[in-house]
Structures are given as C-alpha cells and as structure tokens.
Amino acid sequence: MTDYIPLLTRILASVAAGFFLGFERQYHRQPAGLKTHILICTGSTLLMIVSLLLAGGLTVLNGTARQLSDPGRVAAQVVSGIGFLGGGAIIRQGFNIKGLTTAATIWVAAAIGLAIGMGAYFAAGVTLVSILLVLVLMEKFETRFFPSKSIKTLYLVFREKYFNYDALVHELHELKIVVGNMDVSRTMDSDRIRLSLQVHIPQQVNIEQLTDTLQRIGTLVKLELTTNEKPTR
C-alpha cells in the first residue's frame, strides 16, 4: 500500500486544488463551479500519471516516484482538449461577453492538474495561490475603478425621415457620452429606425437632458436607458 502513497497524494492534491478554484467560481454563481473544476484538475492529474506509467517514466518503488521520460505529448493533448470545454463557458448576452474568466480558470485548473501529476507540487501550489489572489483582489480593483453602473444600454427609435446619424454622433459627443457598440435596425414596412447602443454616460448627464438633446436631431419616438447588469465573471 505504501508504494501507492505518492500516486494517492497527487490525486488528493489535485482534488484540493480544483476545489479551491471551483469554490471561487461557484461563489460568483458560474455554471462551471466546484464539480467542474475538481473533475478537470483531477482528470488532468490522472492523465499525466497514466502517461508516465505507460511510457515507463513513473515507477513506484518503496514509496518513491521517479520521472524518467518526457510526458509532453499527453500534456499537449490535454491543453488542446480543454480549450473546447473552456469555449463552452463563454456566452454572449446582448453586448456583454460573459464567461471569459471562468474559461481561463478551467484552463488553469488543467495546467495545475498536469503539474501535480508530474509531482511539481511547488509550482502548482504557487500558481494556485497566485490565481486565487488575482481573482479575489481584481474583483475589488475592478469594482473600485471600473464601476459597471456607468455602462448603460441606450435604446432609441426615430422616424427615419427626420433622422440624421451624424447629428446623433455629434450630440452624444457633446454630452461626453462614449459609444461602445451600436446596432441599427429598420423594418421595410415602417418609417422608423431603431438603434441600440452600449454607452458610457457621465454622472452629470440625466435622462431629461439626454431626451431634450436627442429631440433636436429628429423625431424621437422612444427612448429607453437601462443599466447593464454587472457582468458575471
């Protein structure tokens, strides 16, 4: 039994690493949470162990493990395969792209699992701690310097006959409103043009001022201004 302690240690270490990464993702209510990260990290560790065993690069004798060959082939396949799983965590909701951070943690979980499978505990541990610190501290940093409430969706409906696109851009610029994205649509049986814009609006600009300004550039039929939900990382 003592001969298999090094292997059991690696498996248990990968379960623990996956747990900590998954807990942080689960806390942010991401679909890829505890179970997903634990499975990815542990699976990567097991694949690395199996690769070493099949290649004769890992021998268990008297409780010691020795690496004798390069396990790079399996590691490369794991990295390629995990990209498809990470891609599934990325979704687009309106103007927002969500899940990029979760996709990155999935990739890191696989990398940590591979490192543990090779017995590189120090590198895996330092990476795990560093990533957890980044996830926690960057959340506070982004909230402080990049408040999501300043990003809004502006939905406008104009009568096309009196609508002037250049005038719209000019007036928004005068109000110091920064446009990130703009979608324009028009139905063939209607004289109305619809615009959906993702904008950064200064705090001093209110809805009344914005409405009065836009009414000067054409016949404004409808205006909606909604605060974007804070992107789920």
PDB file of C-alpha atoms in Angstrom:
ATOM      1  CA  MET A   1       0.000   0.000   0.000  1.00  0.00           C
ATOM      2  CA  THR A   2       2.859   2.367   0.807  1.00  0.00           C
ATOM      3  CA  ASP A   3       4.032   2.066  -2.815  1.00  0.00           C
ATOM      4  CA  TYR A   4       0.918   3.892  -3.982  1.00  0.00           C
ATOM      5  CA  ILE A   5       1.021   6.741  -1.476  1.00  0.00           C
ATOM      6  CA  PRO A   6       2.772   9.118  -3.967  1.00  0.00           C
ATOM      7  CA  LEU A   7       0.006   8.486  -6.514  1.00  0.00           C
ATOM      8  CA  LEU A   8      -2.750   8.966  -3.965  1.00  0.00           C
ATOM      9  CA  THR A   9      -1.078  12.158  -2.780  1.00  0.00           C
ATOM     10  CA  ARG A  10      -1.144  13.579  -6.297  1.00  0.00           C
ATOM     11  CA  ILE A  11      -4.801  12.696  -6.806  1.00  0.00           C
ATOM     12  CA  LEU A  12      -5.846  14.195  -3.479  1.00  0.00           C
ATOM     13  CA  ALA A  13      -3.744  17.318  -4.095  1.00  0.00           C
ATOM     14  CA  SER A  14      -5.450  17.844  -7.450  1.00  0.00           C
ATOM     15  CA  VAL A  15      -8.884  17.412  -5.842  1.00  0.00           C
ATOM     16  CA  ALA A  16      -7.977  20.109  -3.302  1.00  0.00           C
ATOM     17  CA  ALA A  17      -6.666  22.485  -5.987  1.00  0.00           C
ATOM     18  CA  GLY A  18      -9.784  22.006  -8.093  1.00  0.00           C
ATOM     19  CA  PHE A  19     -11.941  22.608  -5.026  1.00  0.00           C
ATOM     20  CA  PHE A  20     -10.401  25.994  -4.269  1.00  0.00           C
ATOM     21  CA  LEU A  21     -10.673  27.186  -7.882  1.00  0.00           C
ATOM     22  CA  GLY A  22     -14.185  25.810  -8.204  1.00  0.00           C
ATOM     23  CA  PHE A  23     -15.302  27.382  -4.937  1.00  0.00           C
ATOM     24  CA  GLU A  24     -14.332  30.843  -6.184  1.00  0.00           C
ATOM     25  CA  ARG A  25     -16.272  30.266  -9.421  1.00  0.00           C
ATOM     26  CA  GLN A  26     -19.252  28.815  -7.560  1.00  0.00           C
ATOM     27  CA  TYR A  27     -19.278  31.881  -5.311  1.00  0.00           C
ATOM     28  CA  HIS A  28     -19.785  34.020  -8.416  1.00  0.00           C
ATOM     29  CA  ARG A  29     -22.661  31.738  -9.492  1.00  0.00           C
ATOM     30  CA  GLN A  30     -20.928  30.377 -12.572  1.00  0.00           C
ATOM     31  CA  PRO A  31     -22.206  27.157 -14.178  1.00  0.00           C
ATOM     32  CA  ALA A  32     -18.655  25.778 -14.141  1.00  0.00           C
ATOM     33  CA  GLY A  33     -18.163  25.607 -10.396  1.00  0.00           C
ATOM     34  CA  LEU A  34     -16.931  23.132  -7.811  1.00  0.00           C
ATOM     35  CA  LYS A  35     -17.634  19.850  -9.583  1.00  0.00           C
ATOM     36  CA  THR A  36     -16.373  21.010 -12.954  1.00  0.00           C
ATOM     37  CA  HIS A  37     -13.049  22.346 -11.685  1.00  0.00           C
ATOM     38  CA  ILE A  38     -12.433  19.348  -9.432  1.00  0.00           C
ATOM     39  CA  LEU A  39     -13.091  16.954 -12.304  1.00  0.00           C
ATOM     40  CA  ILE A  40     -10.872  18.897 -14.709  1.00  0.00           C
ATOM     41  CA  CYS A  41      -7.974  19.215 -12.285  1.00  0.00           C
ATOM     42  CA  THR A  42      -8.170  15.595 -11.115  1.00  0.00           C
ATOM     43  CA  GLY A  43      -8.634  14.275 -14.651  1.00  0.00           C
ATOM     44  CA  SER A  44      -5.573  16.167 -15.858  1.00  0.00           C
ATOM     45  CA  THR A  45      -3.538  14.749 -12.994  1.00  0.00           C
ATOM     46  CA  LEU A  46      -4.670  11.208 -13.753  1.00  0.00           C
ATOM     47  CA  LEU A  47      -3.881  11.572 -17.460  1.00  0.00           C
ATOM     48  CA  MET A  48      -0.386  12.747 -16.610  1.00  0.00           C
ATOM     49  CA  ILE A  49       0.121   9.836 -14.219  1.00  0.00           C
ATOM     50  CA  VAL A  50      -1.142   7.316 -16.779  1.00  0.00           C
ATOM     51  CA  SER A  51       1.116   8.857 -19.424  1.00  0.00           C
ATOM     52  CA  LEU A  52       4.129   8.489 -17.193  1.00  0.00           C
ATOM     53  CA  LEU A  53       3.232   4.920 -16.281  1.00  0.00           C
ATOM     54  CA  LEU A  54       2.673   3.843 -19.897  1.00  0.00           C
ATOM     55  CA  ALA A  55       5.903   5.473 -21.021  1.00  0.00           C
ATOM     56  CA  GLY A  56       7.825   3.931 -18.168  1.00  0.00           C
ATOM     57  CA  GLY A  57       8.526   7.394 -16.869  1.00  0.00           C
ATOM     58  CA  LEU A  58       6.929   6.891 -13.467  1.00  0.00           C
ATOM     59  CA  THR A  59       7.878   3.999 -11.213  1.00  0.00           C
ATOM     60  CA  VAL A  60       6.565   3.443  -7.739  1.00  0.00           C
ATOM     61  CA  LEU A  61       9.088   1.685  -5.590  1.00  0.00           C
ATOM     62  CA  ASN A  62       9.417   1.834  -1.810  1.00  0.00           C
ATOM     63  CA  GLY A  63       7.163   4.849  -1.644  1.00  0.00           C
ATOM     64  CA  THR A  64       9.150   6.963  -4.130  1.00  0.00           C
ATOM     65  CA  ALA A  65       8.243   8.234  -7.575  1.00  0.00           C
ATOM     66  CA  ARG A  66      10.819   8.993 -10.261  1.00  0.00           C
ATOM     67  CA  GLN A  67      10.253  10.710 -13.593  1.00  0.00           C
ATOM     68  CA  LEU A  68      12.286   9.117 -16.389  1.00  0.00           C
ATOM     69  CA  SER A  69      10.685  10.390 -19.628  1.00  0.00           C
ATOM     70  CA  ASP A  70       9.011  13.418 -21.159  1.00  0.00           C
ATOM     71  CA  PRO A  71       5.183  13.383 -20.785  1.00  0.00           C
ATOM     72  CA  GLY A  72       4.791  16.303 -23.173  1.00  0.00           C
ATOM     73  CA  ARG A  73       2.535  14.545 -25.690  1.00  0.00           C
ATOM     74  CA  VAL A  74      -0.330  13.930 -23.297  1.00  0.00           C
ATOM     75  CA  ALA A  75       0.098  17.382 -21.773  1.00  0.00           C
ATOM     76  CA  ALA A  76      -0.281  18.940 -25.223  1.00  0.00           C
ATOM     77  CA  GLN A  77      -3.442  16.924 -25.882  1.00  0.00           C
ATOM     78  CA  VAL A  78      -4.939  17.983 -22.561  1.00  0.00           C
ATOM     79  CA  VAL A  79      -4.251  21.634 -23.321  1.00  0.00           C
ATOM     80  CA  SER A  80      -5.887  21.306 -26.745  1.00  0.00           C
ATOM     81  CA  GLY A  81      -8.894  19.400 -25.430  1.00  0.00           C
ATOM     82  CA  ILE A  82      -9.541  21.732 -22.523  1.00  0.00           C
ATOM     83  CA  GLY A  83      -9.936  24.604 -24.984  1.00  0.00           C
ATOM     84  CA  PHE A  84     -13.215  23.132 -26.227  1.00  0.00           C
ATOM     85  CA  LEU A  85     -14.538  22.833 -22.688  1.00  0.00           C
ATOM     86  CA  GLY A  86     -13.475  26.374 -21.858  1.00  0.00           C
ATOM     87  CA  GLY A  87     -15.142  27.657 -25.001  1.00  0.00           C
ATOM     88  CA  GLY A  88     -18.437  26.254 -23.768  1.00  0.00           C
ATOM     89  CA  ALA A  89     -18.268  28.536 -20.735  1.00  0.00           C
ATOM     90  CA  ILE A  90     -18.152  31.684 -22.903  1.00  0.00           C
ATOM     91  CA  ILE A  91     -21.515  33.133 -23.864  1.00  0.00           C
ATOM     92  CA  ARG A  92     -22.754  36.401 -25.339  1.00  0.00           C
ATOM     93  CA  GLN A  93     -25.690  38.219 -23.787  1.00  0.00           C
ATOM     94  CA  GLY A  94     -26.556  41.344 -25.742  1.00  0.00           C
ATOM     95  CA  PHE A  95     -23.433  43.488 -25.795  1.00  0.00           C
ATOM     96  CA  ASN A  96     -21.777  41.576 -22.968  1.00  0.00           C
ATOM     97  CA  ILE A  97     -19.388  38.680 -23.303  1.00  0.00           C
ATOM     98  CA  LYS A  98     -19.569  36.506 -20.198  1.00  0.00           C
ATOM     99  CA  GLY A  99     -17.588  33.528 -19.003  1.00  0.00           C
ATOM    100  CA  LEU A 100     -14.084  34.544 -20.117  1.00  0.00           C
ATOM    101  CA  THR A 101     -12.736  34.397 -16.571  1.00  0.00           C
ATOM    102  CA  THR A 102     -14.340  31.013 -15.979  1.00  0.00           C
ATOM    103  CA  ALA A 103     -12.865  29.702 -19.233  1.00  0.00           C
ATOM    104  CA  ALA A 104      -9.461  30.908 -18.053  1.00  0.00           C
ATOM    105  CA  THR A 105      -9.805  29.208 -14.660  1.00  0.00           C
ATOM    106  CA  ILE A 106     -10.777  25.979 -16.425  1.00  0.00           C
ATOM    107  CA  TRP A 107      -7.569  26.211 -18.439  1.00  0.00           C
ATOM    108  CA  VAL A 108      -5.517  26.976 -15.308  1.00  0.00           C
ATOM    109  CA  ALA A 109      -7.160  24.074 -13.440  1.00  0.00           C
ATOM    110  CA  ALA A 110      -5.989  21.703 -16.173  1.00  0.00           C
ATOM    111  CA  ALA A 111      -2.471  23.165 -16.049  1.00  0.00           C
ATOM    112  CA  ILE A 112      -2.307  22.803 -12.267  1.00  0.00           C
ATOM    113  CA  GLY A 113      -3.563  19.236 -12.562  1.00  0.00           C
ATOM    114  CA  LEU A 114      -0.821  18.394 -15.053  1.00  0.00           C
ATOM    115  CA  ALA A 115       1.819  19.932 -12.781  1.00  0.00           C
ATOM    116  CA  ILE A 116       0.573  17.927  -9.809  1.00  0.00           C
ATOM    117  CA  GLY A 117       0.552  14.784 -11.931  1.00  0.00           C
ATOM    118  CA  MET A 118       4.240  15.338 -12.634  1.00  0.00           C
ATOM    119  CA  GLY A 119       4.918  15.884  -8.954  1.00  0.00           C
ATOM    120  CA  ALA A 120       5.657  19.604  -9.352  1.00  0.00           C
ATOM    121  CA  TYR A 121       3.828  20.494  -6.148  1.00  0.00           C
ATOM    122  CA  PHE A 122       5.639  23.775  -5.548  1.00  0.00           C
ATOM    123  CA  ALA A 123       4.874  25.178  -8.997  1.00  0.00           C
ATOM    124  CA  ALA A 124       1.261  24.023  -8.754  1.00  0.00           C
ATOM    125  CA  GLY A 125       0.853  25.493  -5.263  1.00  0.00           C
ATOM    126  CA  VAL A 126       2.351  28.875  -6.161  1.00  0.00           C
ATOM    127  CA  THR A 127       0.164  29.052  -9.273  1.00  0.00           C
ATOM    128  CA  LEU A 128      -2.972  28.147  -7.314  1.00  0.00           C
ATOM    129  CA  VAL A 129      -2.357  30.773  -4.643  1.00  0.00           C
ATOM    130  CA  SER A 130      -1.476  33.407  -7.249  1.00  0.00           C
ATOM    131  CA  ILE A 131      -4.611  32.754  -9.282  1.00  0.00           C
ATOM    132  CA  LEU A 132      -6.864  32.869  -6.208  1.00  0.00           C
ATOM    133  CA  LEU A 133      -5.312  36.179  -5.156  1.00  0.00           C
ATOM    134  CA  VAL A 134      -5.827  37.601  -8.635  1.00  0.00           C
ATOM    135  CA  LEU A 135      -9.465  36.519  -8.725  1.00  0.00           C
ATOM    136  CA  VAL A 136     -10.223  37.996  -5.310  1.00  0.00           C
ATOM    137  CA  LEU A 137      -8.160  41.194  -5.483  1.00  0.00           C
ATOM    138  CA  MET A 138      -9.023  42.054  -9.079  1.00  0.00           C
ATOM    139  CA  GLU A 139     -12.716  41.865  -8.192  1.00  0.00           C
ATOM    140  CA  LYS A 140     -12.231  44.687  -5.687  1.00  0.00           C
ATOM    141  CA  PHE A 141      -9.962  46.609  -8.051  1.00  0.00           C
ATOM    142  CA  GLU A 142     -12.441  46.448 -10.938  1.00  0.00           C
ATOM    143  CA  THR A 143     -15.324  47.454  -8.688  1.00  0.00           C
ATOM    144  CA  ARG A 144     -13.358  50.468  -7.463  1.00  0.00           C
ATOM    145  CA  PHE A 145     -12.012  51.780 -10.769  1.00  0.00           C
ATOM    146  CA  PHE A 146     -14.417  50.345 -13.376  1.00  0.00           C
ATOM    147  CA  PRO A 147     -17.931  50.544 -11.901  1.00  0.00           C
ATOM    148  CA  SER A 148     -20.372  48.664 -14.130  1.00  0.00           C
ATOM    149  CA  LYS A 149     -23.226  51.061 -13.337  1.00  0.00           C
ATOM    150  CA  SER A 150     -21.703  53.664 -15.680  1.00  0.00           C
ATOM    151  CA  ILE A 151     -22.207  51.346 -18.668  1.00  0.00           C
ATOM    152  CA  LYS A 152     -25.775  51.573 -19.940  1.00  0.00           C
ATOM    153  CA  THR A 153     -27.836  50.405 -22.885  1.00  0.00           C
ATOM    154  CA  LEU A 154     -29.498  53.252 -24.778  1.00  0.00           C
ATOM    155  CA  TYR A 155     -32.415  52.215 -26.991  1.00  0.00           C
ATOM    156  CA  LEU A 156     -33.707  54.838 -29.426  1.00  0.00           C
ATOM    157  CA  VAL A 157     -36.496  54.923 -32.000  1.00  0.00           C
ATOM    158  CA  PHE A 158     -36.609  57.741 -34.555  1.00  0.00           C
ATOM    159  CA  ARG A 159     -38.755  58.481 -37.567  1.00  0.00           C
ATOM    160  CA  GLU A 160     -36.356  57.715 -40.384  1.00  0.00           C
ATOM    161  CA  LYS A 161     -37.395  60.706 -42.488  1.00  0.00           C
ATOM    162  CA  TYR A 162     -36.008  63.152 -39.960  1.00  0.00           C
ATOM    163  CA  PHE A 163     -33.173  61.068 -38.580  1.00  0.00           C
ATOM    164  CA  ASN A 164     -29.580  62.238 -39.021  1.00  0.00           C
ATOM    165  CA  TYR A 165     -26.906  59.781 -37.956  1.00  0.00           C
ATOM    166  CA  ASP A 166     -24.052  62.315 -37.997  1.00  0.00           C
ATOM    167  CA  ALA A 167     -26.068  64.669 -35.822  1.00  0.00           C
ATOM    168  CA  LEU A 168     -26.681  61.856 -33.326  1.00  0.00           C
ATOM    169  CA  VAL A 169     -22.977  61.082 -33.046  1.00  0.00           C
ATOM    170  CA  HIS A 170     -22.176  64.787 -32.684  1.00  0.00           C
ATOM    171  CA  GLU A 171     -24.722  65.388 -29.926  1.00  0.00           C
ATOM    172  CA  LEU A 172     -23.594  62.330 -27.960  1.00  0.00           C
ATOM    173  CA  HIS A 173     -20.022  63.537 -28.266  1.00  0.00           C
ATOM    174  CA  GLU A 174     -21.024  66.977 -26.982  1.00  0.00           C
ATOM    175  CA  LEU A 175     -22.528  65.329 -23.913  1.00  0.00           C
ATOM    176  CA  LYS A 176     -19.284  63.371 -23.489  1.00  0.00           C
ATOM    177  CA  ILE A 177     -21.168  60.106 -23.964  1.00  0.00           C
ATOM    178  CA  VAL A 178     -18.863  57.379 -25.209  1.00  0.00           C
ATOM    179  CA  VAL A 179     -20.431  54.815 -27.537  1.00  0.00           C
ATOM    180  CA  GLY A 180     -19.008  51.312 -27.266  1.00  0.00           C
ATOM    181  CA  ASN A 181     -21.250  49.434 -29.697  1.00  0.00           C
ATOM    182  CA  MET A 182     -24.224  50.309 -31.862  1.00  0.00           C
ATOM    183  CA  ASP A 183     -26.840  48.133 -33.559  1.00  0.00           C
ATOM    184  CA  VAL A 184     -29.192  49.703 -36.100  1.00  0.00           C
ATOM    185  CA  SER A 185     -32.343  48.076 -37.466  1.00  0.00           C
ATOM    186  CA  ARG A 186     -35.232  49.064 -39.742  1.00  0.00           C
ATOM    187  CA  THR A 187     -38.244  47.130 -40.974  1.00  0.00           C
ATOM    188  CA  MET A 188     -39.235  47.555 -44.608  1.00  0.00           C
ATOM    189  CA  ASP A 189     -42.865  48.368 -43.842  1.00  0.00           C
ATOM    190  CA  SER A 190     -42.065  51.018 -41.248  1.00  0.00           C
ATOM    191  CA  ASP A 191     -40.634  54.524 -41.385  1.00  0.00           C
ATOM    192  CA  ARG A 192     -38.897  54.079 -38.055  1.00  0.00           C
ATOM    193  CA  ILE A 193     -35.283  53.330 -37.365  1.00  0.00           C
ATOM    194  CA  ARG A 194     -34.202  51.639 -34.155  1.00  0.00           C
ATOM    195  CA  LEU A 195     -30.826  51.949 -32.503  1.00  0.00           C
ATOM    196  CA  SER A 196     -29.392  50.035 -29.566  1.00  0.00           C
ATOM    197  CA  LEU A 197     -26.191  51.494 -28.151  1.00  0.00           C
ATOM    198  CA  GLN A 198     -23.871  50.489 -25.350  1.00  0.00           C
ATOM    199  CA  VAL A 199     -22.739  53.776 -23.854  1.00  0.00           C
ATOM    200  CA  HIS A 200     -20.734  55.244 -21.018  1.00  0.00           C
ATOM    201  CA  ILE A 201     -22.696  58.188 -19.640  1.00  0.00           C
ATOM    202  CA  PRO A 202     -21.137  60.758 -17.282  1.00  0.00           C
ATOM    203  CA  GLN A 203     -22.874  61.084 -13.936  1.00  0.00           C
ATOM    204  CA  GLN A 204     -23.855  64.699 -14.580  1.00  0.00           C
ATOM    205  CA  VAL A 205     -25.984  63.753 -17.613  1.00  0.00           C
ATOM    206  CA  ASN A 206     -29.598  62.977 -16.655  1.00  0.00           C
ATOM    207  CA  ILE A 207     -32.425  61.445 -18.660  1.00  0.00           C
ATOM    208  CA  GLU A 208     -34.217  64.796 -19.194  1.00  0.00           C
ATOM    209  CA  GLN A 209     -31.116  66.439 -20.612  1.00  0.00           C
ATOM    210  CA  LEU A 210     -30.461  63.470 -22.866  1.00  0.00           C
ATOM    211  CA  THR A 211     -34.051  63.442 -24.139  1.00  0.00           C
ATOM    212  CA  ASP A 212     -34.062  67.171 -24.906  1.00  0.00           C
ATOM    213  CA  THR A 213     -30.781  66.860 -26.812  1.00  0.00           C
ATOM    214  CA  LEU A 214     -31.888  63.905 -28.934  1.00  0.00           C
ATOM    215  CA  GLN A 215     -35.209  65.540 -29.803  1.00  0.00           C
ATOM    216  CA  ARG A 216     -33.286  68.295 -31.560  1.00  0.00           C
ATOM    217  CA  ILE A 217     -31.775  65.944 -34.144  1.00  0.00           C
ATOM    218  CA  GLY A 218     -35.000  64.299 -35.332  1.00  0.00           C
ATOM    219  CA  THR A 219     -38.402  62.983 -34.373  1.00  0.00           C
ATOM    220  CA  LEU A 220     -37.678  60.892 -31.300  1.00  0.00           C
ATOM    221  CA  VAL A 221     -40.403  58.309 -30.811  1.00  0.00           C
ATOM    222  CA  LYS A 222     -38.963  56.287 -27.947  1.00  0.00           C
ATOM    223  CA  LEU A 223     -36.011  56.378 -25.567  1.00  0.00           C
ATOM    224  CA  GLU A 224     -35.027  53.717 -23.066  1.00  0.00           C
ATOM    225  CA  LEU A 225     -31.971  53.872 -20.854  1.00  0.00           C
ATOM    226  CA  THR A 226     -31.147  50.791 -18.795  1.00  0.00           C
ATOM    227  CA  THR A 227     -28.237  49.988 -16.553  1.00  0.00           C
ATOM    228  CA  ASN A 228     -26.376  46.889 -17.622  1.00  0.00           C
ATOM    229  CA  GLU A 229     -26.237  44.080 -15.128  1.00  0.00           C
ATOM    230  CA  LYS A 230     -22.812  43.694 -13.654  1.00  0.00           C
ATOM    231  CA  PRO A 231     -21.047  41.169 -15.886  1.00  0.00           C
ATOM    232  CA  THR A 232     -20.746  37.779 -14.251  1.00  0.00           C
ATOM    233  CA  ARG A 233     -17.088  36.823 -14.419  1.00  0.00           C
TER     234      ARG A 233
END
